[in-house]
């Protein structure tokens, strides 16, 4: 019995010594956000002969505007199983093809 108690205490002490920074919890956010013209990307594409404007998705989180990329970098670690993060990653993959779009698949 003393060994079990010693092992439990050792485990608790080791877990308290973790050097990892806590990951910020993922806030509840509307992942559709709003679409803004990305002037830099639009200019790059027009220089290549591609007409039209390139849009980026901007999310409003607690009064702060963040691009979808910034949201993923800040709140979603690479190996997360959070539903909001997986939906955001799927939306990012769609947006990366030709810019942000209002028309997303059902469920996103």
PDB file of C-alpha atoms in Angstrom:
ATOM      1  CA  UNK A   1       0.000   0.000   0.000  1.00  0.00           C
ATOM      2  CA  UNK A   2       2.783   2.506   0.761  1.00  0.00           C
ATOM      3  CA  UNK A   3       4.256   1.821  -2.706  1.00  0.00           C
ATOM      4  CA  UNK A   4       0.996   2.718  -4.416  1.00  0.00           C
ATOM      5  CA  UNK A   5       0.763   5.943  -2.439  1.00  0.00           C
ATOM      6  CA  UNK A   6       4.394   6.758  -3.285  1.00  0.00           C
ATOM      7  CA  UNK A   7       3.798   6.112  -6.994  1.00  0.00           C
ATOM      8  CA  UNK A   8       0.666   8.282  -6.992  1.00  0.00           C
ATOM      9  CA  UNK A   9       2.498  11.135  -5.251  1.00  0.00           C
ATOM     10  CA  UNK A  10       5.405  10.865  -7.680  1.00  0.00           C
ATOM     11  CA  UNK A  11       3.026  10.993 -10.647  1.00  0.00           C
ATOM     12  CA  UNK A  12       1.334  14.112  -9.289  1.00  0.00           C
ATOM     13  CA  UNK A  13       4.654  15.840  -8.696  1.00  0.00           C
ATOM     14  CA  UNK A  14       5.905  15.025 -12.194  1.00  0.00           C
ATOM     15  CA  UNK A  15       2.730  16.276 -13.823  1.00  0.00           C
ATOM     16  CA  UNK A  16       3.060  19.565 -11.923  1.00  0.00           C
ATOM     17  CA  UNK A  17       6.594  20.022 -13.309  1.00  0.00           C
ATOM     18  CA  UNK A  18       5.483  20.132 -16.929  1.00  0.00           C
ATOM     19  CA  UNK A  19       7.229  22.816 -19.000  1.00  0.00           C
ATOM     20  CA  UNK A  20       4.446  23.034 -21.561  1.00  0.00           C
ATOM     21  CA  UNK A  21       2.502  26.255 -21.773  1.00  0.00           C
ATOM     22  CA  UNK A  22      -1.235  25.790 -21.456  1.00  0.00           C
ATOM     23  CA  UNK A  23      -3.091  26.002 -24.751  1.00  0.00           C
ATOM     24  CA  UNK A  24      -5.736  28.701 -24.894  1.00  0.00           C
ATOM     25  CA  UNK A  25      -9.201  27.227 -25.009  1.00  0.00           C
ATOM     26  CA  UNK A  26     -10.954  27.544 -28.335  1.00  0.00           C
ATOM     27  CA  UNK A  27     -13.561  30.308 -28.151  1.00  0.00           C
ATOM     28  CA  UNK A  28     -17.019  29.934 -29.632  1.00  0.00           C
ATOM     29  CA  UNK A  29     -16.825  31.825 -32.906  1.00  0.00           C
ATOM     30  CA  UNK A  30     -18.707  32.084 -36.190  1.00  0.00           C
ATOM     31  CA  UNK A  31     -16.168  30.570 -38.561  1.00  0.00           C
ATOM     32  CA  UNK A  32     -17.837  32.143 -41.593  1.00  0.00           C
ATOM     33  CA  UNK A  33     -16.741  35.554 -40.349  1.00  0.00           C
ATOM     34  CA  UNK A  34     -16.749  38.314 -42.894  1.00  0.00           C
ATOM     35  CA  UNK A  35     -14.950  38.538 -46.203  1.00  0.00           C
ATOM     36  CA  UNK A  36     -12.494  41.342 -46.907  1.00  0.00           C
ATOM     37  CA  UNK A  37     -10.506  42.089 -50.036  1.00  0.00           C
ATOM     38  CA  UNK A  38      -6.877  41.088 -49.547  1.00  0.00           C
ATOM     39  CA  UNK A  39      -5.190  43.952 -51.393  1.00  0.00           C
ATOM     40  CA  UNK A  40      -1.744  42.350 -51.450  1.00  0.00           C
ATOM     41  CA  UNK A  41      -2.940  39.006 -52.864  1.00  0.00           C
ATOM     42  CA  UNK A  42      -5.205  40.791 -55.340  1.00  0.00           C
ATOM     43  CA  UNK A  43      -2.251  42.853 -56.631  1.00  0.00           C
ATOM     44  CA  UNK A  44      -0.068  39.719 -56.891  1.00  0.00           C
ATOM     45  CA  UNK A  45      -2.737  37.860 -58.843  1.00  0.00           C
ATOM     46  CA  UNK A  46      -3.411  40.815 -61.152  1.00  0.00           C
ATOM     47  CA  UNK A  47       0.321  41.013 -61.884  1.00  0.00           C
ATOM     48  CA  UNK A  48       0.047  37.372 -63.027  1.00  0.00           C
ATOM     49  CA  UNK A  49      -2.857  38.299 -65.297  1.00  0.00           C
ATOM     50  CA  UNK A  50      -5.627  36.918 -63.068  1.00  0.00           C
ATOM     51  CA  UNK A  51      -8.574  39.289 -62.950  1.00  0.00           C
ATOM     52  CA  UNK A  52     -10.866  39.764 -59.974  1.00  0.00           C
ATOM     53  CA  UNK A  53     -10.413  40.337 -56.308  1.00  0.00           C
ATOM     54  CA  UNK A  54      -8.943  37.904 -53.774  1.00  0.00           C
ATOM     55  CA  UNK A  55     -10.820  37.700 -50.487  1.00  0.00           C
ATOM     56  CA  UNK A  56      -9.711  36.631 -47.035  1.00  0.00           C
ATOM     57  CA  UNK A  57     -11.854  35.501 -44.096  1.00  0.00           C
ATOM     58  CA  UNK A  58     -11.769  37.660 -40.945  1.00  0.00           C
ATOM     59  CA  UNK A  59     -13.204  36.395 -37.646  1.00  0.00           C
ATOM     60  CA  UNK A  60     -14.331  38.571 -34.756  1.00  0.00           C
ATOM     61  CA  UNK A  61     -13.254  37.043 -31.452  1.00  0.00           C
ATOM     62  CA  UNK A  62     -14.182  38.951 -28.309  1.00  0.00           C
ATOM     63  CA  UNK A  63     -14.062  42.264 -30.176  1.00  0.00           C
ATOM     64  CA  UNK A  64     -10.759  41.521 -31.912  1.00  0.00           C
ATOM     65  CA  UNK A  65     -10.468  40.841 -35.643  1.00  0.00           C
ATOM     66  CA  UNK A  66      -8.295  37.871 -36.596  1.00  0.00           C
ATOM     67  CA  UNK A  67      -7.718  36.280 -39.958  1.00  0.00           C
ATOM     68  CA  UNK A  68      -8.562  32.593 -40.181  1.00  0.00           C
ATOM     69  CA  UNK A  69      -4.831  31.767 -40.329  1.00  0.00           C
ATOM     70  CA  UNK A  70      -4.151  33.748 -37.145  1.00  0.00           C
ATOM     71  CA  UNK A  71      -7.070  32.017 -35.409  1.00  0.00           C
ATOM     72  CA  UNK A  72      -5.672  28.592 -36.299  1.00  0.00           C
ATOM     73  CA  UNK A  73      -2.164  29.543 -35.159  1.00  0.00           C
ATOM     74  CA  UNK A  74      -3.357  30.985 -31.852  1.00  0.00           C
ATOM     75  CA  UNK A  75      -6.108  28.617 -30.726  1.00  0.00           C
ATOM     76  CA  UNK A  76      -5.599  25.328 -32.562  1.00  0.00           C
ATOM     77  CA  UNK A  77      -2.516  23.223 -31.898  1.00  0.00           C
ATOM     78  CA  UNK A  78      -1.491  20.952 -34.754  1.00  0.00           C
ATOM     79  CA  UNK A  79      -2.940  17.772 -33.276  1.00  0.00           C
ATOM     80  CA  UNK A  80      -6.248  18.863 -31.836  1.00  0.00           C
ATOM     81  CA  UNK A  81      -9.559  17.085 -31.933  1.00  0.00           C
ATOM     82  CA  UNK A  82     -11.616  20.162 -31.209  1.00  0.00           C
ATOM     83  CA  UNK A  83     -14.606  20.403 -33.562  1.00  0.00           C
ATOM     84  CA  UNK A  84     -14.218  24.151 -34.100  1.00  0.00           C
ATOM     85  CA  UNK A  85     -10.556  23.719 -35.047  1.00  0.00           C
ATOM     86  CA  UNK A  86     -11.253  20.891 -37.484  1.00  0.00           C
ATOM     87  CA  UNK A  87     -14.004  22.928 -39.165  1.00  0.00           C
ATOM     88  CA  UNK A  88     -11.697  25.969 -39.333  1.00  0.00           C
ATOM     89  CA  UNK A  89      -8.972  23.858 -40.928  1.00  0.00           C
ATOM     90  CA  UNK A  90     -11.411  22.510 -43.533  1.00  0.00           C
ATOM     91  CA  UNK A  91     -12.580  26.047 -44.329  1.00  0.00           C
ATOM     92  CA  UNK A  92      -8.948  27.200 -44.637  1.00  0.00           C
ATOM     93  CA  UNK A  93      -8.218  24.439 -47.156  1.00  0.00           C
ATOM     94  CA  UNK A  94     -11.188  25.578 -49.254  1.00  0.00           C
ATOM     95  CA  UNK A  95     -10.228  29.262 -48.961  1.00  0.00           C
ATOM     96  CA  UNK A  96      -6.601  28.587 -49.934  1.00  0.00           C
ATOM     97  CA  UNK A  97      -7.628  27.421 -53.401  1.00  0.00           C
ATOM     98  CA  UNK A  98      -8.927  30.722 -54.783  1.00  0.00           C
ATOM     99  CA  UNK A  99      -9.634  32.963 -51.821  1.00  0.00           C
ATOM    100  CA  UNK A 100     -12.408  33.016 -49.269  1.00  0.00           C
ATOM    101  CA  UNK A 101     -15.899  32.293 -50.494  1.00  0.00           C
ATOM    102  CA  UNK A 102     -19.377  32.665 -49.036  1.00  0.00           C
ATOM    103  CA  UNK A 103     -20.368  29.292 -50.462  1.00  0.00           C
ATOM    104  CA  UNK A 104     -19.135  26.581 -48.124  1.00  0.00           C
ATOM    105  CA  UNK A 105     -20.245  22.941 -48.041  1.00  0.00           C
ATOM    106  CA  UNK A 106     -23.125  22.027 -45.762  1.00  0.00           C
ATOM    107  CA  UNK A 107     -21.985  21.501 -42.187  1.00  0.00           C
ATOM    108  CA  UNK A 108     -19.233  24.082 -42.253  1.00  0.00           C
TER     109      UNK A 108
END
